[in-house]
Coordinates of C-alpha atoms and ligand atoms in Angstrom, one line a residue:
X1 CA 22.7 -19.4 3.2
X2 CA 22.9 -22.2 5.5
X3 CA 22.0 -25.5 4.7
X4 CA 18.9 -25.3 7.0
X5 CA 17.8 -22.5 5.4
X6 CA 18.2 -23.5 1.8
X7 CA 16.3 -26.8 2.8
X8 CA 13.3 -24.8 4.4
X9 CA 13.1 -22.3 2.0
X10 CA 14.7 -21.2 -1.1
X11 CA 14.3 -17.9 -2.9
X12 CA 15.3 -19.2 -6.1
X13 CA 12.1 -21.4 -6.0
X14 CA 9.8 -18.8 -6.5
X15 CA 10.1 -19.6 -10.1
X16 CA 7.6 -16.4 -11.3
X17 CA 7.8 -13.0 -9.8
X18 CA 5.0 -12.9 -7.2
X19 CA 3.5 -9.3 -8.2
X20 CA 1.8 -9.6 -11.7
X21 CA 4.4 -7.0 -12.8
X22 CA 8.1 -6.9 -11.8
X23 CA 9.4 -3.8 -12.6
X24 CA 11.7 -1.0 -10.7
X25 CA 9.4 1.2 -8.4
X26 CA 11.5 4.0 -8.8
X27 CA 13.9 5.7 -10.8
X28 CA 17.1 5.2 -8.4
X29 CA 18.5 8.8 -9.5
X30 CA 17.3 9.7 -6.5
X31 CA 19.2 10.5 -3.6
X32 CA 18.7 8.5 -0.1
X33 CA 19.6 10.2 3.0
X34 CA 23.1 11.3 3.1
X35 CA 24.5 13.1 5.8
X36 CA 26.0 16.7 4.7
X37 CA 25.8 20.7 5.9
X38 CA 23.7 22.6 4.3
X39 CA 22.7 26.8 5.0
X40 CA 19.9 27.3 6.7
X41 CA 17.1 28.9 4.7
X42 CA 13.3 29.9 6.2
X43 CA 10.6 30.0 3.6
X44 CA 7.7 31.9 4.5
X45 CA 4.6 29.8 3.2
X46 CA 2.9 27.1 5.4
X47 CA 3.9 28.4 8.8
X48 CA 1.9 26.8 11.6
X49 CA 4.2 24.8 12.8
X50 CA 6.7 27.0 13.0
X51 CA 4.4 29.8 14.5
X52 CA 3.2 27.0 17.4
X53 CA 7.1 26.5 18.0
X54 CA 7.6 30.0 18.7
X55 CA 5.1 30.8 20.7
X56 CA 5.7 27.5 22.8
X57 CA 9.4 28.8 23.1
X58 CA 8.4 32.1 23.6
X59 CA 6.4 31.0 26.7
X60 CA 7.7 27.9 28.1
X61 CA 11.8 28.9 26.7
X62 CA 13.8 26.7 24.3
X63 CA 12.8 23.0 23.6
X64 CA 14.9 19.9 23.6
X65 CA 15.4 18.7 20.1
X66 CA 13.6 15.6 21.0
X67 CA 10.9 17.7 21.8
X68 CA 10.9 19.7 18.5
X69 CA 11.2 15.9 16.5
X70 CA 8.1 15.1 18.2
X71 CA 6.2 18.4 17.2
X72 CA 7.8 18.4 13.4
X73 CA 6.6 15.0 13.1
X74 CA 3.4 14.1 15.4
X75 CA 1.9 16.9 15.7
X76 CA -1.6 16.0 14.9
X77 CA -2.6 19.5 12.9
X78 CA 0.8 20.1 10.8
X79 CA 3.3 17.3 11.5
X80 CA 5.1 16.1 8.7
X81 CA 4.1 12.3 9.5
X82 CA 0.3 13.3 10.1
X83 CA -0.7 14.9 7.0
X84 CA 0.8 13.9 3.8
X85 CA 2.5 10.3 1.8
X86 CA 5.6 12.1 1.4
X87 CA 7.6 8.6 -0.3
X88 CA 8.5 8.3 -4.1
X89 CA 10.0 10.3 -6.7
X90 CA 7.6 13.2 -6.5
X91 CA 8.2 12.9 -2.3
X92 CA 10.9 13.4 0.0
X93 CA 13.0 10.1 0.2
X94 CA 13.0 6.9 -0.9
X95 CA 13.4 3.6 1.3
X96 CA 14.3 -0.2 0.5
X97 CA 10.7 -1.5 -0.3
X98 CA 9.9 1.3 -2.5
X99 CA 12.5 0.8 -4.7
X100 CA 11.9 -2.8 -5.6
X101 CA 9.4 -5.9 -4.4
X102 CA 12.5 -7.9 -4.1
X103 CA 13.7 -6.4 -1.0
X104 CA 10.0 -7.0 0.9
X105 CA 10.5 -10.8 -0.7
X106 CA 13.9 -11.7 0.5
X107 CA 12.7 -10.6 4.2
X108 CA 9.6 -12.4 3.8
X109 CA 11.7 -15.6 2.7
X110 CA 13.8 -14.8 5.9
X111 CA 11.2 -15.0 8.6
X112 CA 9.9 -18.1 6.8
X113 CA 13.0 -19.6 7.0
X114 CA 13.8 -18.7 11.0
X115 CA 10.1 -18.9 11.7
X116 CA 10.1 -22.8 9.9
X117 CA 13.6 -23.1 11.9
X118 CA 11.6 -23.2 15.3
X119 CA 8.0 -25.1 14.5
X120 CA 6.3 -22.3 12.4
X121 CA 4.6 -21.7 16.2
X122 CA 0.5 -20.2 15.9
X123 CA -1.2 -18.3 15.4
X124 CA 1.1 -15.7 13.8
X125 CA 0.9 -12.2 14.4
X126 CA 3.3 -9.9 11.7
X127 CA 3.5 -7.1 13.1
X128 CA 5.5 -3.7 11.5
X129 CA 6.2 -0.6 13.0
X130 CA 6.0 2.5 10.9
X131 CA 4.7 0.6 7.3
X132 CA 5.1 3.7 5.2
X133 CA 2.7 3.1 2.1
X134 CA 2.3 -0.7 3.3
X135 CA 4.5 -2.0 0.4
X136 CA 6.7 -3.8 2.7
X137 CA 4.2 -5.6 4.1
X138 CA 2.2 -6.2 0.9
X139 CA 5.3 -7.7 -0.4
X140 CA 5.9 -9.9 2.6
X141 CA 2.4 -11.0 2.6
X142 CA 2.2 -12.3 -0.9
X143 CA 5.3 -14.0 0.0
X144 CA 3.5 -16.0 2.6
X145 CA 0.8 -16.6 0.2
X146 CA 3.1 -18.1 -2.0
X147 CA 3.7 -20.4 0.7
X148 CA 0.9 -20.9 1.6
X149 CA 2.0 -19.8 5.2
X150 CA -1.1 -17.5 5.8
X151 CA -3.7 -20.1 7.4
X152 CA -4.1 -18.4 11.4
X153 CA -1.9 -15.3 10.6
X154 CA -3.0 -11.7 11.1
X155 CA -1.3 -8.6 10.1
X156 CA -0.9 -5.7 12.6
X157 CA 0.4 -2.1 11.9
X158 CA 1.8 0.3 14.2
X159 CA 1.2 3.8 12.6
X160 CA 0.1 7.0 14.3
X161 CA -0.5 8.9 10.9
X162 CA -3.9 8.9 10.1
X163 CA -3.1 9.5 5.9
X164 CA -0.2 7.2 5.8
X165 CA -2.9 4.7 7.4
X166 CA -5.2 5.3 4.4
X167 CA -2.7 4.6 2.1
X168 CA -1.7 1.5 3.4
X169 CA -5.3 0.3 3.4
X170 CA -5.3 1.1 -0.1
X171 CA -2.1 -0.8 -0.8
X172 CA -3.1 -4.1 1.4
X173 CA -6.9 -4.4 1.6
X174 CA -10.0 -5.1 -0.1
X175 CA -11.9 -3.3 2.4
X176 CA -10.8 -1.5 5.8
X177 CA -12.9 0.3 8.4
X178 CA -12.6 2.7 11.5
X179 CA -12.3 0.7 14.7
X180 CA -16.4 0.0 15.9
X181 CA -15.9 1.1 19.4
X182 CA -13.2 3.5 21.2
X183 CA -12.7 1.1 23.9
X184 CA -10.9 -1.6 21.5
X185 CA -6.7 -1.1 21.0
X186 CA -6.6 -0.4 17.3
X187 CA -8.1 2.6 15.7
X188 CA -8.8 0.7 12.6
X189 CA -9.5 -2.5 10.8
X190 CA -9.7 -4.4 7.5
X191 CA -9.4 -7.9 5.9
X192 CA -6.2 -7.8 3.2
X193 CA -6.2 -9.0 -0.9
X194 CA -4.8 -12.3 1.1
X195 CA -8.0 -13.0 3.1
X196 CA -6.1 -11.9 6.8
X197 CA -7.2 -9.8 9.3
X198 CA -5.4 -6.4 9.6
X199 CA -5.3 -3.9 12.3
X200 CA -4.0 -0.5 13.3
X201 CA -2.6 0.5 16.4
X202 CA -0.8 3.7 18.2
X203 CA 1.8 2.1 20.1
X204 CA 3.3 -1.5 20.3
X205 CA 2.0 -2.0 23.9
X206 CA -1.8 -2.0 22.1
X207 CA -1.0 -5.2 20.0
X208 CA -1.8 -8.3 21.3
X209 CA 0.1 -10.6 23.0
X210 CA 0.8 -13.4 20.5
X211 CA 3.8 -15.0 18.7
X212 CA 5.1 -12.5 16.6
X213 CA 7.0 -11.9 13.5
X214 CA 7.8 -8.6 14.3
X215 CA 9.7 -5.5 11.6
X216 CA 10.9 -2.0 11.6
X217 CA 12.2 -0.8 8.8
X218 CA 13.2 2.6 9.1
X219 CA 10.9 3.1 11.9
X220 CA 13.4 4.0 15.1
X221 CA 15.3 7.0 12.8
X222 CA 12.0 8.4 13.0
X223 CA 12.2 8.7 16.9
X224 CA 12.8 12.0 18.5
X225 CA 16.8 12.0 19.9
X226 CA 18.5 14.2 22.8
X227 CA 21.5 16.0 21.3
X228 CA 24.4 16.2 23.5
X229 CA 27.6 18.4 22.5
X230 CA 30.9 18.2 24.1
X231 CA 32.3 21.4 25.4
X232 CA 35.6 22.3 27.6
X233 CA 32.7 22.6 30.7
X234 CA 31.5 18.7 30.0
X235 CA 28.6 17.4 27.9
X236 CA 25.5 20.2 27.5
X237 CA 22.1 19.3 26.2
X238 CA 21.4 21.0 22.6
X239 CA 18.6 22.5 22.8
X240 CA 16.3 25.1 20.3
X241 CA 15.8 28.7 21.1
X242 CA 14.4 31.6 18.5
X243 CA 16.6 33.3 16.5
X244 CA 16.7 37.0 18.0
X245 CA 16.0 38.6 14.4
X246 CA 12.6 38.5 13.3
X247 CA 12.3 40.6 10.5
X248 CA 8.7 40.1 10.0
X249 CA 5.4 39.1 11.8
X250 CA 5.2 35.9 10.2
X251 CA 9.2 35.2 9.8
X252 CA 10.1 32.7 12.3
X253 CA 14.2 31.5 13.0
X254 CA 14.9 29.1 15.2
X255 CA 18.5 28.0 16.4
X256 CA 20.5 25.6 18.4
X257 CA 22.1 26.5 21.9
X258 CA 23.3 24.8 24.4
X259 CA 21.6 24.4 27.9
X260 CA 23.3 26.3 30.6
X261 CA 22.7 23.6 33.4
X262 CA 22.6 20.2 33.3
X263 CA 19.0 19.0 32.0
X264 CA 16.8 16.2 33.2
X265 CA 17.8 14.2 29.8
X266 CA 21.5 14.6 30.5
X267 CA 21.4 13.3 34.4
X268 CA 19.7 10.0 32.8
X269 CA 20.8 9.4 29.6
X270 CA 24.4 10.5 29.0
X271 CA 27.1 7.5 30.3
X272 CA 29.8 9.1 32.3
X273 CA 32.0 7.3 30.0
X274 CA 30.9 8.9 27.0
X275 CA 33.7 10.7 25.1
X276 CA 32.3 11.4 21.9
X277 CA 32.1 15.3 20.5
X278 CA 28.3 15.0 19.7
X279 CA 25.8 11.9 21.4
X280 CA 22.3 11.4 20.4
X281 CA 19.9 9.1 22.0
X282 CA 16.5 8.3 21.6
X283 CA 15.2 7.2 25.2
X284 CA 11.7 6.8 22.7
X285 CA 13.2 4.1 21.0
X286 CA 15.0 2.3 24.3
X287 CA 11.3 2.1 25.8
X288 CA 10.2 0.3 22.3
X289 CA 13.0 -1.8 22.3
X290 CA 12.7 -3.0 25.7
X291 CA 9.0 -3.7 25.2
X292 CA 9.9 -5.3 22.1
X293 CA 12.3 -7.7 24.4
X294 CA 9.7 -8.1 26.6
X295 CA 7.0 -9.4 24.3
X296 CA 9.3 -11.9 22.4
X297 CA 10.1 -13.6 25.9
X298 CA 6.3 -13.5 27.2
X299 CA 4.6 -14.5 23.6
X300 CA 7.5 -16.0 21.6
X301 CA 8.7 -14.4 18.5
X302 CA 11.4 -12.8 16.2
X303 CA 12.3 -9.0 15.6
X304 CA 13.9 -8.3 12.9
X305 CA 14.8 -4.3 12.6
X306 CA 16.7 -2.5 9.6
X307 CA 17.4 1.2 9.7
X308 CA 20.4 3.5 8.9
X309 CA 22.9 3.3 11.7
X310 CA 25.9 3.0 13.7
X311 CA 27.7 0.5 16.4
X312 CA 27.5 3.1 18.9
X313 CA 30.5 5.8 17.1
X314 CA 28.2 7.6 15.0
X315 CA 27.8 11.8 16.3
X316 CA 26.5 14.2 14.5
X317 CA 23.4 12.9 12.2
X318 CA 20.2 14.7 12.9
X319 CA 19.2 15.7 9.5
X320 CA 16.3 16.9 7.0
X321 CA 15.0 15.7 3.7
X322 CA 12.7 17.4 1.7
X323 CA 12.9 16.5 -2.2
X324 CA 15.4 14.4 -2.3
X325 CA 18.0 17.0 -0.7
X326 CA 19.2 17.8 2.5
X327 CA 18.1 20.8 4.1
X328 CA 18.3 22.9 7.0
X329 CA 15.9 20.5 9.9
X330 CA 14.8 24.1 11.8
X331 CA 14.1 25.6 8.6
X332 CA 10.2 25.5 7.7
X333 CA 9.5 22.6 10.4
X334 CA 7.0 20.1 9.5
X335 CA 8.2 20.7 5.8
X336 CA 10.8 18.2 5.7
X337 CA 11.4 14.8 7.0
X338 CA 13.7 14.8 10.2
X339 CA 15.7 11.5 10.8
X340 CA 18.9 10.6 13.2
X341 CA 20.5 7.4 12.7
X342 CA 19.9 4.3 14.8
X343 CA 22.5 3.8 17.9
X344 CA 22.5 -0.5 17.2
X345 CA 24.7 -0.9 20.6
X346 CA 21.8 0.5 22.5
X347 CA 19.5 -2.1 21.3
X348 CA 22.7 -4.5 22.1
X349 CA 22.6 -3.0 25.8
X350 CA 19.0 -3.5 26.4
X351 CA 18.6 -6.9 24.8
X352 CA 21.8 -8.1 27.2
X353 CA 19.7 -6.8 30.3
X354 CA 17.2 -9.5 29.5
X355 CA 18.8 -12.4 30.5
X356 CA 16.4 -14.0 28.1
X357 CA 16.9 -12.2 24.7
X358 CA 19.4 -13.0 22.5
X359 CA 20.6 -10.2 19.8
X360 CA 22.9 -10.2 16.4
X361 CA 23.9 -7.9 14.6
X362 CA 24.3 -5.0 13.1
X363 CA 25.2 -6.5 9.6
X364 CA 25.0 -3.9 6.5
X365 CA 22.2 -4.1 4.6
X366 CA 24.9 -5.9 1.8
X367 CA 26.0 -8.7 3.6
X368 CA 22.7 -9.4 4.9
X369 CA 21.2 -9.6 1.9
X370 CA 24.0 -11.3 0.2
X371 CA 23.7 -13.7 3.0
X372 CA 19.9 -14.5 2.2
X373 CA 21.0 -15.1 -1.2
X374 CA 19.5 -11.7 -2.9
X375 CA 21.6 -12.7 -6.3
X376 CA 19.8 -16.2 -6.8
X377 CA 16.9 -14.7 -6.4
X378 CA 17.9 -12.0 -8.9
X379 CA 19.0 -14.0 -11.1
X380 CA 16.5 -16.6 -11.2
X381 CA 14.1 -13.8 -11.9
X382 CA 16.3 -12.6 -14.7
X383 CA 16.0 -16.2 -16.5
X384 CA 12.2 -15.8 -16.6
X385 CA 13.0 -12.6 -18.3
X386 CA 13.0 -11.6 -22.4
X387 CA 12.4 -7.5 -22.5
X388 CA 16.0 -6.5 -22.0
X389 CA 14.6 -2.9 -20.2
X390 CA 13.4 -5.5 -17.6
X391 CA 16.5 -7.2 -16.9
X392 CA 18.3 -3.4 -16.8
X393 CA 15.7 -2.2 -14.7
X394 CA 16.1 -5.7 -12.1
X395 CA 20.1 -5.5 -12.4
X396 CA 19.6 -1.3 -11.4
X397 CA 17.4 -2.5 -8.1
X398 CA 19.7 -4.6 -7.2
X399 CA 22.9 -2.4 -7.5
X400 CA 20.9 -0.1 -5.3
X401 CA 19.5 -2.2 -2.4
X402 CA 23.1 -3.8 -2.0
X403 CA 26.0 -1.3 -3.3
X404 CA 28.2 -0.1 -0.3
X405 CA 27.7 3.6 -2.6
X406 CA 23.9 3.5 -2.5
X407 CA 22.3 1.7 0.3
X408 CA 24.2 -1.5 0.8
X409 CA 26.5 -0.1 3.5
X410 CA 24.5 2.8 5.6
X411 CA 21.9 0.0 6.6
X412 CA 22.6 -2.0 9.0
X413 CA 20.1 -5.4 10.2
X414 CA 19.7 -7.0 13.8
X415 CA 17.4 -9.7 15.3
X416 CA 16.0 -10.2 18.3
X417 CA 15.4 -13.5 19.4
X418 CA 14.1 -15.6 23.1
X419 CA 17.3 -17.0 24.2
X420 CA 15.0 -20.3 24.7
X421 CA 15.5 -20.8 21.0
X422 CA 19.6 -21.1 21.9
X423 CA 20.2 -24.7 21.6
X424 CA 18.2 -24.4 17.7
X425 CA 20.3 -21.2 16.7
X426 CA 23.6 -23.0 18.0
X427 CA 22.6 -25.7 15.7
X428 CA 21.3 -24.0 12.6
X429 CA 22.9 -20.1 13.3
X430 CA 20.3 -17.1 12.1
X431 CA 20.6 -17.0 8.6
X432 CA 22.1 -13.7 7.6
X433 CA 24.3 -13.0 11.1
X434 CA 26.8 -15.5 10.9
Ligands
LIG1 C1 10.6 6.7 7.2 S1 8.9 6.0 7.3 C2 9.3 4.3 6.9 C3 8.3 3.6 6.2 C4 8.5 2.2 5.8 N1 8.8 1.3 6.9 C5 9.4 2.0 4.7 O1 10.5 1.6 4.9 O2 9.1 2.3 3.5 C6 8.5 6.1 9.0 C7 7.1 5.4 9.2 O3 6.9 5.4 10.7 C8 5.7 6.1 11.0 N2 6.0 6.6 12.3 C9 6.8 7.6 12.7 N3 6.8 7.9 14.0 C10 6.0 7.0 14.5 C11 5.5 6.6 15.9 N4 6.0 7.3 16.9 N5 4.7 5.6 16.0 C12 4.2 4.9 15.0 N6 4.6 5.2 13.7 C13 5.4 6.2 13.5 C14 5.5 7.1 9.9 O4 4.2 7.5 9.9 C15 5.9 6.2 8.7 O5 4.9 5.3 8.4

């Protein structure tokens, strides 16, 4: 840490652990979301989706696969984000907060520290894209509790699944109720165990324009992509057809061809200096990101976003999870979580476009948690510490947050800053870039 940042904050002065409990959230036997091949398998129970896909390609012809993300995921009947909390051992995956409180903590003390940095400006909007359960926020707001950084803050939540929205209501709130009116931007409201105002939104555009503290944490691998494949013709778009066999009334195959033209998606999106074998991009994400840009330079404010992801060489990623394992992503759609990893270059591109935005990054999840000093915190929480299971349990968290095996290497960090705030970042750099 810098010697700004270890004079604002320090994470070694939390002396006690800041839930009543500290123990590991999960067993870390599970596996994260590896990239591997897997066969394809259709099972035949809970079909709806899959029946809606085929009949949309049967009528309209085959889909883009950014166009089948958005129906796996988002649709509002079936979609896999809409209708279930599919996190934890007895779920599909397992991300960063869920695994321990430290990780929310260390990116609380981090925004305290680069917030402090520049005047602790208010009021303060935190605002987080795709909360899960709400355990990252929850962590990050008893943070600010501890610091008694809460007084004129509010907490806003993008999240377009209406379950996952109930659970994080449970997690951060004493009491949370459906927005009164239509005509207001969130769909729902609530006061959190902290005392602070929380709402719900669709879309980023609906929150309003304040200074923000802003975080995604595996938010943009959610994002529908465009697949692009390489062939001795030039770049195709991948798109999804039906399988021709149907053995059954109810049996539904999809595959993956390649369009015979050049598609809509390809004219736009695809750089006529590409050369890799396999592209993805998310033009979903490049609109967030540039409205993300957009509202840091109009309202002031910090993004800080953390996801799986590449400098602009990764290919091939597009993937399913479904208990812990990989599976096929057009087998049983809206069964199984679909993720692509995160293109950090593009957010890179768009932030330079904005004369006013500055960008760093990507760091790996390791360094920038090494950088924020995760093992003083660890290990100050290990002095308060008898039961030796504890100190096991803290030492495994730890090992799995930050080893380059487990999840210290695939996740990478940026930040996204007003380049107005140069002259304070040339002077005291953005602790955990440097
Ligand atoms: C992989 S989970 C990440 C959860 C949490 N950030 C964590 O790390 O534990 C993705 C989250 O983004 C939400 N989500 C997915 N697509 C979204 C969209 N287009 N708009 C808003 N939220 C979305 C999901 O409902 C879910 O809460």
């Amino acid at each position: 840490m810098s010697a700004l940042a270890s004079k604002c904050i320090t994470f070694h002065s939390i002396k006690q652990p800041i839930a009543r409990t500290y123990k590991r959230r999960l067993i870390p036997a599970i596996v994260i979301r590896t990239y591997y091949t897997v066969k394809r398998r259709v099972e035949k129970d809970d079909n709806f989706l899959a029946k809606h896909l085929f009949n949309k390609i049967k009528t309209t012809g085959p889909i883009t696969v950014a166009e089948y993300m958005k129906e796996v995921l988002q649709n509002p009947m079936k979609g896999y984000y809409m209708t279930k909390d599919m996190f934890g051992e007895s779920g599909d995956f397992v991300t960063s907060p869920e695994i321990s409180q430290i990780f929310g903590e260390m990116l609380a003390v981090w925004f305290l520290n680069e917030w402090h940095k520049i005047g602790s400006p208010r009021p303060l909007q935190l605002v987080e894209l795709g909360p899960g359960r709400g355990t990252l926020s929850s962590d990050i707001l008893k943070v600010f509790s501890h610091f008694k950084a809460l007084h004129n803050t509010s907490l806003h939540l993008v999240e377009t699944s209406p379950v996952l929205s109930d659970v994080q209501s449970k997690t951060l709130c004493t009491h949370s109720s459906m927005a009164p009116n239509l005509k207001s931007s969130y769909y729902r409201e609530g006061v959190t165990r902290q005392g602070i105002p929380v709402y719900w939104y669709k879309q980023l555009k609906d929150v309003p324009d304040s200074f923000t503290l802003l975080l995604a944490h595996e938010f943009f691998d959610a994002m529908p992509i465009h697949k692009f494949h390489k062939t001795y013709a030039g770049y195709k778009e991948v798109l999804i057809d039906l399988e021709q066999t149907q053995s059954s009334k109810d049996d539904y195959h999809f595959r993956y061809v390649l369009a015979r033209n050049d598609t809509p998606m390809l004219k736009v999106l695809l750089k006529s200096t590409e050369t890799r074998q396999h592209v993805e991009i998310s033009p979903d994400s490049m609109l967030i990101y540039e409205e993300i840009c957009n509202r840091i330079v109009s309202n002031g404010g910090i993004a800080l976003i953390c996801d799986y992801g590449h400098d602009g060489t990764g290919t091939d990623t597009f993937r399913a999870f479904k208990k812990h394992k990989q599976v096929d992503p057009l087998a049983q759609p809206g069964s199984a979580d679909l993720t692509a990893d995160v293109d950090f270059s593009v957010i890179k591109e768009i932030a330079s476009k904005n004369k006013d935005v500055m960008y760093q990054g990507p760091v790996t999840q390791k360094k920038f948690l090494h950088k924020i000093g995760i093992e003083y915190r660890v290990g100050a929480l290990m002095k308060n510490m008898t039961d030796k299971k504890q100190i096991e349990n803290l030492q495994e968290c730890y090992n799995f947050l930050t080893d380059e095996s487990k999840m210290g290497e695939r996740f990478k960090f940026c930040t996204l800053m007003p380049t107005s705030l140069k002259k304070i970042i040339d002077k005291y750099p953005i602790v955990g870039f440097s």
